[in-house]
Structures are given as structure tokens and as C-alpha cells.
XYZ file of C-alpha atoms in Angstrom:
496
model
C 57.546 33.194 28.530
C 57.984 35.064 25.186
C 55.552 35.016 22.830
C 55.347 35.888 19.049
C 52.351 37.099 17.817
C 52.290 37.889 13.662
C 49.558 39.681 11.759
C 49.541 41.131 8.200
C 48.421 44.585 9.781
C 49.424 45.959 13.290
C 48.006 48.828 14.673
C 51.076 50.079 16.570
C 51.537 53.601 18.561
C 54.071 55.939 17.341
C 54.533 59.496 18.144
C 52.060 59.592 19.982
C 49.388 57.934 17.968
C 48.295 54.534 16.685
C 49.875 54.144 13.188
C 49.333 51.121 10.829
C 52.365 48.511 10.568
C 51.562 46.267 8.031
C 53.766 42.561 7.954
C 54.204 43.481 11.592
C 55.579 41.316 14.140
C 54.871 41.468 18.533
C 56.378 40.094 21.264
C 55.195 39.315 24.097
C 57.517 38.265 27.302
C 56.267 38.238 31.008
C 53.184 40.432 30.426
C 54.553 42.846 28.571
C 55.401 44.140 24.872
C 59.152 43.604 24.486
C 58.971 44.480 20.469
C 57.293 45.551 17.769
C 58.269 45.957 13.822
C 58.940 43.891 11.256
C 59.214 39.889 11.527
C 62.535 39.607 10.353
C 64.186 41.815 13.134
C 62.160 39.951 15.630
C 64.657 38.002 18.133
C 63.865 34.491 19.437
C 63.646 32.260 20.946
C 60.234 31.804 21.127
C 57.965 29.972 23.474
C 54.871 30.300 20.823
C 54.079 31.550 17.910
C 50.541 33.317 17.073
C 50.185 33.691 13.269
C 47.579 35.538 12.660
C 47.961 35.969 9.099
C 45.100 38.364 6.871
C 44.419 39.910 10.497
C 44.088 43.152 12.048
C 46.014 43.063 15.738
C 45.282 46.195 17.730
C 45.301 47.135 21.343
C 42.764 45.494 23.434
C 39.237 47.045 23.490
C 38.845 49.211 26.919
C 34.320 48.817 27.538
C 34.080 51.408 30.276
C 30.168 50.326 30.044
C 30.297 47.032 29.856
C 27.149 44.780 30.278
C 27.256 41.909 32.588
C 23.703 41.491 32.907
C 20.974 39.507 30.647
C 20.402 42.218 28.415
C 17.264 44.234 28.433
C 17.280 46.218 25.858
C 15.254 43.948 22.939
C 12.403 44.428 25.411
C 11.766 48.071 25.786
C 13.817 49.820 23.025
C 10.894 49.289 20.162
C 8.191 50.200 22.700
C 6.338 53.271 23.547
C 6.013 55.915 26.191
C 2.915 54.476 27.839
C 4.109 50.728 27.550
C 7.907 51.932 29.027
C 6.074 52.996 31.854
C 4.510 49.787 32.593
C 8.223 48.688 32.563
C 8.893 50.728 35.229
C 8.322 49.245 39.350
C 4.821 49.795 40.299
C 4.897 51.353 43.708
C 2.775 48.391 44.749
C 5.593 46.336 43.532
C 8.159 48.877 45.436
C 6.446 47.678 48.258
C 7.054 43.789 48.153
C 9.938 43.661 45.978
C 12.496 40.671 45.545
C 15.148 39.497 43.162
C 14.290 38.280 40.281
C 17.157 35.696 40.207
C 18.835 33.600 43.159
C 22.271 34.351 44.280
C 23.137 31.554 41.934
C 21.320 32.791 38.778
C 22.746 36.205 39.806
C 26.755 34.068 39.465
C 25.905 33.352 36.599
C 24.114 35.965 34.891
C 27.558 37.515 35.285
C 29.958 34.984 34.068
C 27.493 34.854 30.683
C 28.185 38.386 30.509
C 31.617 38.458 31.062
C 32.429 35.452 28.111
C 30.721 37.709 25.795
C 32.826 40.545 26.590
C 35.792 38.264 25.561
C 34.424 36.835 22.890
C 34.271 40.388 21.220
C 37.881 41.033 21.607
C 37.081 43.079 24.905
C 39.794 43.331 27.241
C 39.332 45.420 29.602
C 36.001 46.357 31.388
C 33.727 47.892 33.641
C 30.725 46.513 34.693
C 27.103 47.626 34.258
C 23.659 45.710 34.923
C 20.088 46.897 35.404
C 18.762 47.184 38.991
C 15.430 46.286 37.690
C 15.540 42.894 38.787
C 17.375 43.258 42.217
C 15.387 43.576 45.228
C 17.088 47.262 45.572
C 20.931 47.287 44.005
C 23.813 45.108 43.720
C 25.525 43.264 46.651
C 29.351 42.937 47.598
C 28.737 39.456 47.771
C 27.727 39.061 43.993
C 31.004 40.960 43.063
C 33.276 38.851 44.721
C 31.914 35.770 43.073
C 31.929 37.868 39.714
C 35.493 38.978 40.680
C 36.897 35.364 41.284
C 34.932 34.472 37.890
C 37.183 37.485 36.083
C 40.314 36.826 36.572
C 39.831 33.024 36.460
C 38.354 34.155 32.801
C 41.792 36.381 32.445
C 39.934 39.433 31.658
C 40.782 43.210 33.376
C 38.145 44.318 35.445
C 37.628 47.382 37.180
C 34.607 46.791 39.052
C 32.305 47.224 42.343
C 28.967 46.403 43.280
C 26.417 49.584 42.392
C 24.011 51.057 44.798
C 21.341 54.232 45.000
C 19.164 56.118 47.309
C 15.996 56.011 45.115
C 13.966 54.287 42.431
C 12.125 55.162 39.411
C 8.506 54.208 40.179
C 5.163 54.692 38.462
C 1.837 55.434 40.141
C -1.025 53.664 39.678
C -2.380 56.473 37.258
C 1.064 55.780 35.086
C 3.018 58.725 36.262
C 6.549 58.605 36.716
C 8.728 59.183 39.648
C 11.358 58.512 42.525
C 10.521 57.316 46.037
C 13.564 57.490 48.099
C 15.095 55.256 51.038
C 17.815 57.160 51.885
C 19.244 53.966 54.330
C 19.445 51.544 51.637
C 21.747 54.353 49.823
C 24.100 54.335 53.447
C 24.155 50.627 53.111
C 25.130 50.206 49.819
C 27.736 52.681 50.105
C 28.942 50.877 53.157
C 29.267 47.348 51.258
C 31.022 49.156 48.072
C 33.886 50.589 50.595
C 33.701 46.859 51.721
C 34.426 45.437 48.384
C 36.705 48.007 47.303
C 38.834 47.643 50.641
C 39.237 43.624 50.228
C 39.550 43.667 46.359
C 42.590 46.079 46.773
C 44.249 43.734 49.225
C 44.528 41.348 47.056
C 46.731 43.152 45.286
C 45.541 41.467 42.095
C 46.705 43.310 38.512
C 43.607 41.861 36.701
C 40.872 43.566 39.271
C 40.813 47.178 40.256
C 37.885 48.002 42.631
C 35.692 51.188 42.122
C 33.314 53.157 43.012
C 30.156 52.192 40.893
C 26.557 54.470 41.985
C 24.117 54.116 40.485
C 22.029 57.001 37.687
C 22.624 60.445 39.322
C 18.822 61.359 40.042
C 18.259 58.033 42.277
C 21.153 59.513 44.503
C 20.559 61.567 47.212
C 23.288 65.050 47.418
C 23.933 63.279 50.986
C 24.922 60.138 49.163
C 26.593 62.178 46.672
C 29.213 63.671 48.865
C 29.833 60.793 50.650
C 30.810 58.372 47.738
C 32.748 61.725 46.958
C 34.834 61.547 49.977
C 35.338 57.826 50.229
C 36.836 57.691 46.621
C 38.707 60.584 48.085
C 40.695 58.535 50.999
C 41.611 55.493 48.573
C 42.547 57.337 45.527
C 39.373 55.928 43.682
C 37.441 56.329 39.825
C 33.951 56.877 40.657
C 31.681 56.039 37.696
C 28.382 58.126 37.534
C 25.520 57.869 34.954
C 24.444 60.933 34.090
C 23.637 63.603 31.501
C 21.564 60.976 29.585
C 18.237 62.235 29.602
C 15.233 64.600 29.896
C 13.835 62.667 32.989
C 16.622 63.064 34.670
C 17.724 66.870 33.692
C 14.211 67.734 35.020
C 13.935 65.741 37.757
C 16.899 67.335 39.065
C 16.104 70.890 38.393
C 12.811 70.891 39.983
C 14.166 68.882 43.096
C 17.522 70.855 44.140
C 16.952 73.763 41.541
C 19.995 73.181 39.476
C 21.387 71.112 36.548
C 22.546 67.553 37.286
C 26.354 68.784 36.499
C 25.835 71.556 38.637
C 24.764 68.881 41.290
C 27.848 66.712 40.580
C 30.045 69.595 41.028
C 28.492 70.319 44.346
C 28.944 66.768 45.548
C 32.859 67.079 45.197
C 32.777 64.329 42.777
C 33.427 67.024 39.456
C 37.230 65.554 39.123
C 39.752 63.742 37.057
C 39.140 60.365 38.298
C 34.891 60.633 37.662
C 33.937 59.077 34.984
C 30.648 59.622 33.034
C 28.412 57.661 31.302
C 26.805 58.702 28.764
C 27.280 62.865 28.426
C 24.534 63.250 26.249
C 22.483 65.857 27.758
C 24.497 68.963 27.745
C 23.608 72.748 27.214
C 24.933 72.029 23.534
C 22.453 69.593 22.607
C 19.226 70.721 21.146
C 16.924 69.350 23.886
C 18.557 71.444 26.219
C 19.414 74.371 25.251
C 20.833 74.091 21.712
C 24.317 76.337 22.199
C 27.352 76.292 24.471
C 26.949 78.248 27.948
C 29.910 76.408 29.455
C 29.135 72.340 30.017
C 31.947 71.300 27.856
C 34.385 73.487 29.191
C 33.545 72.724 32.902
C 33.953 68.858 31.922
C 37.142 69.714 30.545
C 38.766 71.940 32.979
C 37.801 69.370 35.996
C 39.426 66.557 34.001
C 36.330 64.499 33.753
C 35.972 61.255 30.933
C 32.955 60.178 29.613
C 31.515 56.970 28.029
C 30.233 57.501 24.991
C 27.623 54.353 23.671
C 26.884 54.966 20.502
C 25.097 52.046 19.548
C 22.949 52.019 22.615
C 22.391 55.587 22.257
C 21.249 55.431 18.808
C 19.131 52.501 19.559
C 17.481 54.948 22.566
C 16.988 57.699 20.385
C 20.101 59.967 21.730
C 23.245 60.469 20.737
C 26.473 63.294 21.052
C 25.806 66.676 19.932
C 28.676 66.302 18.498
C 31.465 63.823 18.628
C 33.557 66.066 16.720
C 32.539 68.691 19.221
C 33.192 67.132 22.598
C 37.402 66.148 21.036
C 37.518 69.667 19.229
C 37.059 70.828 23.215
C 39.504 68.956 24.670
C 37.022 66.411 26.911
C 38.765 62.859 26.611
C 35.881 60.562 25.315
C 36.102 56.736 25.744
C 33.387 54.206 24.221
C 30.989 51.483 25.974
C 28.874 49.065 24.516
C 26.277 49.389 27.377
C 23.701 46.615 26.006
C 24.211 43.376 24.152
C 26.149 42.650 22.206
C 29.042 44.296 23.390
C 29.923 44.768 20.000
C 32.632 48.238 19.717
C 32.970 47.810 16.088
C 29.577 47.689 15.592
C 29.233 51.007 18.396
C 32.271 52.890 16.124
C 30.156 51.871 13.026
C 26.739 53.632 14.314
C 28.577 56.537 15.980
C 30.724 57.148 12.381
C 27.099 57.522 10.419
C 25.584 59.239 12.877
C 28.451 62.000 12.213
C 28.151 61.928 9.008
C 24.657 62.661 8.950
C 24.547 65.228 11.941
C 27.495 67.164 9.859
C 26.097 66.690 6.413
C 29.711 66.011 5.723
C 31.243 62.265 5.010
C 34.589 64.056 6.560
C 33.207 63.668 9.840
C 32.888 59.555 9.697
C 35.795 59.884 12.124
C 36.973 56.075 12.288
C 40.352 56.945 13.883
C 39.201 59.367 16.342
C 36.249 56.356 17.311
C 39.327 53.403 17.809
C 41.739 56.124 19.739
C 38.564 56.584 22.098
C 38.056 52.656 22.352
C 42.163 52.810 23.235
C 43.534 55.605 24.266
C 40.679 57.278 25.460
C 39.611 54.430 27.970
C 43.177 53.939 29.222
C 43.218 57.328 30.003
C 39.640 57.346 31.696
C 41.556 54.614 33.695
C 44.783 56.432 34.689
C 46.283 53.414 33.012
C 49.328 54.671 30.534
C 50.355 51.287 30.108
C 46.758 50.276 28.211
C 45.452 51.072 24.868
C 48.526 50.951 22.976
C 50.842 48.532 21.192
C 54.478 49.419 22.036
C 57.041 48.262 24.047
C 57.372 48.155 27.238
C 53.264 48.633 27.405
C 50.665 45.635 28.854
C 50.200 43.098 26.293
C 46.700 43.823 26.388
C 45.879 42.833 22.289
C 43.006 42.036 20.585
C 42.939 40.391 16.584
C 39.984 40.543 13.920
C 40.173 38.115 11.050
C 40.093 39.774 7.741
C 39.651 37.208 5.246
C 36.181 35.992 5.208
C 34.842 36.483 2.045
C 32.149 38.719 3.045
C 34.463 41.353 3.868
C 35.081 42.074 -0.365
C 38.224 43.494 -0.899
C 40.935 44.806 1.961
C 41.461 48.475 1.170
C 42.133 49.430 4.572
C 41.926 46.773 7.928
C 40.193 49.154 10.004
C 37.740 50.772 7.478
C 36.742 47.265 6.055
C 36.735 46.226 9.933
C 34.039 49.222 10.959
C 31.925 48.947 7.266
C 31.887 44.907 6.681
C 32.533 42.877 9.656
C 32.093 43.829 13.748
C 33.261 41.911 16.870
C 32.429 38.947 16.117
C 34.873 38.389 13.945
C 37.623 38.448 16.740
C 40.057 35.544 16.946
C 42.156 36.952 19.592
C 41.538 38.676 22.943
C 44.956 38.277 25.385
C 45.487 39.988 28.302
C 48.870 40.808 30.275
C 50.124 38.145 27.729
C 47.851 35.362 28.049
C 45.627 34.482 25.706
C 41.716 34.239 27.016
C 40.045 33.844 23.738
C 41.385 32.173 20.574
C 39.441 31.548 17.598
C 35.817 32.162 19.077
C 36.896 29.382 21.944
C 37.834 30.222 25.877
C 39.252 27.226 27.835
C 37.036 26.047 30.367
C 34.344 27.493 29.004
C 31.241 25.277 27.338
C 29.592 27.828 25.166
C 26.760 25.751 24.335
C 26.297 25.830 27.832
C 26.358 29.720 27.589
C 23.732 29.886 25.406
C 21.640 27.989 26.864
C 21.942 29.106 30.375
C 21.301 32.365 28.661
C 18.109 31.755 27.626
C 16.636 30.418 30.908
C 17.644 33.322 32.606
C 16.425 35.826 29.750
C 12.844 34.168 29.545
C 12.913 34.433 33.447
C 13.762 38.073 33.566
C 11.141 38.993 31.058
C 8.147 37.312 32.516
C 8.990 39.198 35.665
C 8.170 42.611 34.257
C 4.244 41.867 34.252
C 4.709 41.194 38.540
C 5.833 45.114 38.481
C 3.222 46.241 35.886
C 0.836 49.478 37.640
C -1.712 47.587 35.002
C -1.064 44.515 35.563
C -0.333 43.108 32.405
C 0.922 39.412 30.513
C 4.005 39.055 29.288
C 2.196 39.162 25.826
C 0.728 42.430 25.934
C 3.953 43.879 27.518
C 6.492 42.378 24.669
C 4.302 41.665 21.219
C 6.001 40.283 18.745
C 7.286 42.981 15.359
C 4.736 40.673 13.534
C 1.280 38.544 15.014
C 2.208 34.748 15.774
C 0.326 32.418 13.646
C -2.690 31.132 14.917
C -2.917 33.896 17.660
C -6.393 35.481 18.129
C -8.136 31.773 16.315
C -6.259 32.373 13.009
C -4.853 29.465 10.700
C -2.154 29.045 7.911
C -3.724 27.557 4.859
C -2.175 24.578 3.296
């Protein structure tokens, strides 16, 4: 099947870069790009034609962080220390834990999350969803459903199911820690080599199993080495949170007296197929040390990617120290969206302004080095040379944002009006290996009204859950007050 696909801008690669092609002109035959230039020196015939008129068509969006969970973040990024701690499990709860959700909820919890991803012009993505409402990790058996569900959906998935050693508890006198069960780590492991070994005989394009642990300091060095060594026989990308915070950096330190890189490196996972959300927490950045002694360069000699979130990160309180810093040293930096919405235009926006200000210089708003990361950068996380670019011969992998609402004022440049006036939701295109997944905010198959709804059940359940794990006990009221007082709360009336 060839398909033409028209835009008034193109973001093509050239030379080694993306460069801007504007009246520009794709085709698509059999998967692949078999051209790309100008509309008169396209060939037909064609089977269809995509005009995307005042658009900007660009590679697809890689989200090496990609949520397919019902998002927790509205919930306990406003709050404080003390009340994140009541977020936490309660040992007691540790004790008599459960899921949260049915093995049906838990289907669809990740098909919600996976029609958002294409409904932002994501094309590509790897998976990530809190443990806090599993009765330990994820299951094999929830990733194959979520697998089928993918490439039904026609998106690119590199996925597995996550697992961990250890979880972050609270005492009853509101101090945090880990309590360990090294077994449930063994049999986690076990039913990610199990999912990974059956996902890569299907010998499916769209779905490329992984390894997936869980946040480095709920892992166990035992753990460590062995998710090291099975990614090791089958030639796999390991995924590893880490470097993302103070809890962790300590926690680590005081248990196996070094840093958590220095752990990682003794695991045997420090390599060019690990991949790292979020790289945060380095000896550069000011809560650790404040100057280079070598993190950076250790990254980069090994090979290692990380996923930077910006938006998340800024919505945490954390961010890179500094963008600019991490490319000037050679470490290859893709993006996630980590939380909802999995919004990359809006992540490129917060992590250009962040620059700015952490430079003192509007030179360092670095808008192409942000989309080569969301491109480039994640196909290269992903050992995938055939991603993140629009030229021929490459995976028709594309993505299109709409340009002429109103609200975007004058076009001066696609991508600059893109990052400053609009975000994902303006995408009208998200295609992958040729076919087209989302068009025009709709996905075949797909009831989104249904979506939103179904959203909402799920959300409301996986709130009121928090005050079962509460060391204090708690309502759902005092846990998640509202940014102003509800009327008529506490006796009070509106007067007429």
C-alpha cells in the first residue's frame, strides 16, 4: 500500500539531523518511508492521500516513561512531607496487602493508558505504573493482556511486567523505610524472563519485551545481578529507575556503603543497553555534591541513556543539573512523560524554561536539542536506527500537530509556536509502521466516551484506597483536601 501523506512543514533528517522541509511531501509504502521532498516530485500512484495542510509532521514521539496506569500524581504532588508519608504502605498494611483493582480493572487501567499515549501523537513506548496499588508488583499475566491490547491499538511497545525485592513502608511513628522479601524479587524476575521469552516468539515488530525492575533501592544487589545476567543471555534493554532522589541516594549509601551508580555498576547492569530513568541525582547537582567527580563521564563511557521527565520532574521539585550539561558530555538523553498527560510538548515546554532560568540565559531554551531527544535520542536508547527520523528507507513511524487554530497567533516557526502555544493535544496524526492509529483526535474501535468514563471509576477507586494504607488512619478527605474548602463543608452556607 503506498501512502501520501502532505503537510505545509516536515521535519525531515538530513545530514545527520532533523531539518525543516516546508510544502513537503511523504510516502509511505509497506511500512516504510519510500520518499520525502517536495509534492511535485512525489510519484504515484497512490492508495491514500493524508493532507495535512497548516501542519507540522515529524517523527513519531519515542515515551521511554510512558504511563499506563491511572495517574497518581494530582494526589500527592501539592502535598507535604508528613501527608506523603501517610501515602506511603503502612507496615500494618504491608502485612495484609491486596490489589487495589481486579485483573479486569487492571486490563483496563492499561488500555486507558495506552489510548492516551496515542492520542498525544506518541508512538512508541515504554511502560510505567505505580506498584502502590498491586498486592506486590506487576504480573506476566497483566502484560500479555496489555500486549494483545497494543498492537491491536497499533502502537510500538517495548514492554515487560516490573518487579522488586522491597517496599517503601512507614512505621507507625511516620518514619520511612524498606522491608524486604527477597522471594517475591526471585519470582518476579522469574515471570519477566517468562514474558520476555514468549513475547519474543512471537516475533511481533510492534512488541519488544524488556527487562522492566522496579526503583533501584527496592532491589536487592542479588536481584541486581541476576536481572543483569538474564538481559545478558537474550540480548535485552533493562530499564532501571534511579538517580532520582535523596531517599534513595541515602538509603543506598548507608545500606551497601556506596552510591546507587556505584551499585549499578557492581550489578553488571552499567551498559549500553540500561536505560535510566530519571538521572537527576548526580555528583553535579547541588543536593549532592554540587561539582563533577566523574558521574557523567562514567554514564557516558558505559554507553548508558537516560529518561529525562521534565514535566514530572518539575512538578516533583527536581530537575537536570543541566540539560545543556548532560549533551555537552556526550550522555544520549531521551524524554518521558512519566505522569498524565503524556503530554512531550508540554515536557519540552517545562524543560526549555527551566534552562533558561537555571542558565540565566534565553540561549539555553534548547527546543531542538529537546525534539532530537524525543527522536533521536529515544531511538537510540532503543538500538532502533530505523526510529526517530523521517527519511527514506526509515519506519514510517510519524506523528502531525495541527497548526491553525487560532489560538496559536501567528506561525513564525512550527516547532517554536508548537512548544510556546499549543502541546499534544493538538495532534491529528499518530501512524505507526504506516498505519494510521489515531486521526483527528479519533482511534477506530475505540469509544472515548467510554474512556473517560471508565477512567474515572477506576481513579475514584484508586484514591479512596490510600486511607486503607494510612499509619494514621485517615479519610480520603483529610488525605486529598481540595486547593479551596467545598461549600457548605464544616456547616457553612452560600448566601443568596
Amino acid at each position: 500500500m503506498r501512502t501520501l501523506l502532505t503537510a505545509d512543514y516536515v521535519l525531515v533528517h538530513a545530514d545527520g539531523e532533523h531539518r525543516e522541509l516546508r510544502d513537503g511531501a511523504v510516502v509511505v509504502e509497506d511500512g516504510r518511508i519510500a520518499f520525502v521532498g517536495r509534492l511535485e516530485d512525489a510519484v504515484g500512484p497512490f492508495d491514500d492521500v493524508i493532507a495535512l495542510g497548516a501542519s507540522l509532521l515529524m517523527p513519531g514521539l519515542i515515551d521511554l516513561d510512558a504511563l499506563t496506569d491511572i495517574d497518581h500524581l494530582i494526589l500527592d504532588s501539592f502535598t507535604t512531607p508528613e501527608r506523603a508519608r501517610r501515602l506511603q504502605w503502612s507496615e500494618e498494611y504491608l502485612a495484609r496487602r491486596e490489589h487495589v483493582f481486579t485483573a479486569e480493572e487492571r486490563r483496563r487501567v492499561r488500555e486507558i493508558g495506552l489510548v492516551q499515549l496515542a492520542l498525544h501523537g506518541i508512538t512508541s513506548y515504554m511502560p510505567i505504573a505505580s506498584e502502590v496499588h498491586s498486592v506486590w508488583a506487576e504480573e506476566a499475566d497483566d502484560f500479555f493482556a496489555m500486549a494483545e491490547f497494543s498492537r491491536t491499538l497499533g502502537l510500538r511497545g517495548f514492554l515487560g511486567p516490573s518487579y522488586r525485592s522491597g517496599v517503601n513502608v512507614v512505621d507507625s511513628a511516620g518514619r520511612r523505610a524498606i522491608r524486604f522479601d527477597p522471594a517475591e524479587g526471585e519470582v518476579g524476575l522469574q515471570d519477566a524472563i517468562r514474558f520476555f521469552d514468549e513475547v519474543a516468539a512471537w516475533n511481533d515488530d510492534l512488541l519488544t519485551p524488556v527487562f522492566l525492575p522496579c526503583r533501584v533501592e527496592t532491589l536487592t544487589p542479588e536481584l541486581l545481578r541476576a536481572t543483569a545476567e538474564a538481559a545478558a543471555e537474550r540480548g535485552a534493554l533493562v530499564r532501571l529507575h534511579a538517580l532520582q532522589g535523596d531517599f534513595e541516594r541515602d538509603y543506598i549509601v548507608a545500606e551497601h556503603g556506596c552510591t546507587p551508580l556505584e551499585l549499578i555498576e557492581r550489578s553488571g547492569l552499567l551498559g549500553d543497553r540500561l536505560i535510566i530513568p530519571h538521572g537527576v541525582f548526580l555528583d553535579v547537582n547541588p543536593r549532592v555534591h554540587g561539582e563533577d567527580r566523574g558521574d557523567l563521564a562514567t554514564l557516558v563511557d558505559a554507553g548508558v541513556s537516560i529518561v529525562h521527565c521534565p514535566l514530572t520532574n518539575a512538578r516533583y521539585g527536581s530537575e537536570l543539573e543541566t540539560f545543556a550539561r548532560y549533551r555537552a558530555a556526550g550522555l544520549n538523553i531521551s524524554l518521558g512523560t512519566d505522569s498524565f498527560p503524556p503530554d512531550l510538548i508540554r515536557g519540552i515546554d517545562t524543560g526549555v524554561s527551566v534552562a533558561k532560568v537555571q542558565n540565566r540565559d534565553l540561549s539555553a531554551g534548547d527546543i531542538a536539542g529537546y525534539v532530537t531527544a524525543a527522536t533521536l535520542g529515544g531511538a537510540t536508547a532503543l538500538k532502533r536506527s530505523d526510529l526517530g527520523r523521517i527519511e527514506v528507507g526509515a519506519t514510517a513511524d510519524l506523528t502531525a500537530f495541527g497548526l491553525d487554530d487560532v489560538r496559536f497567533g501567528p506561525i513564525e516557526d512550527p516547532l517554536r509556536n508548537l512548544v510556546l502555544a499549543g502541546s499534544a493535544r493538538d495532534a491529528r496524526l499518530t501512524m505507526v509502521a504506516g498505519r494510521v492509529v489515531m486521526r483527528d483526535g479519533r482511534i477506530p474501535g475505540i469509544d472515548l466516551e467510554e474512556i473517560r468514563h471508565d477512567a474515572q471509576v477506576l481513579f475514584n477507586r484508586m484514591r479512596d484506597a490510600y486511607a486503607g494504607r494510612d499509619h494514621r488512619g485517615g479519610t480520603t478527605a483529610e488525605l486529598f483536601p481540595p486547593v479551596f474548602p467545598l461549600v457548605n463543608e464544616g456547616g457553612g452556607r452560600v448566601e443568596d
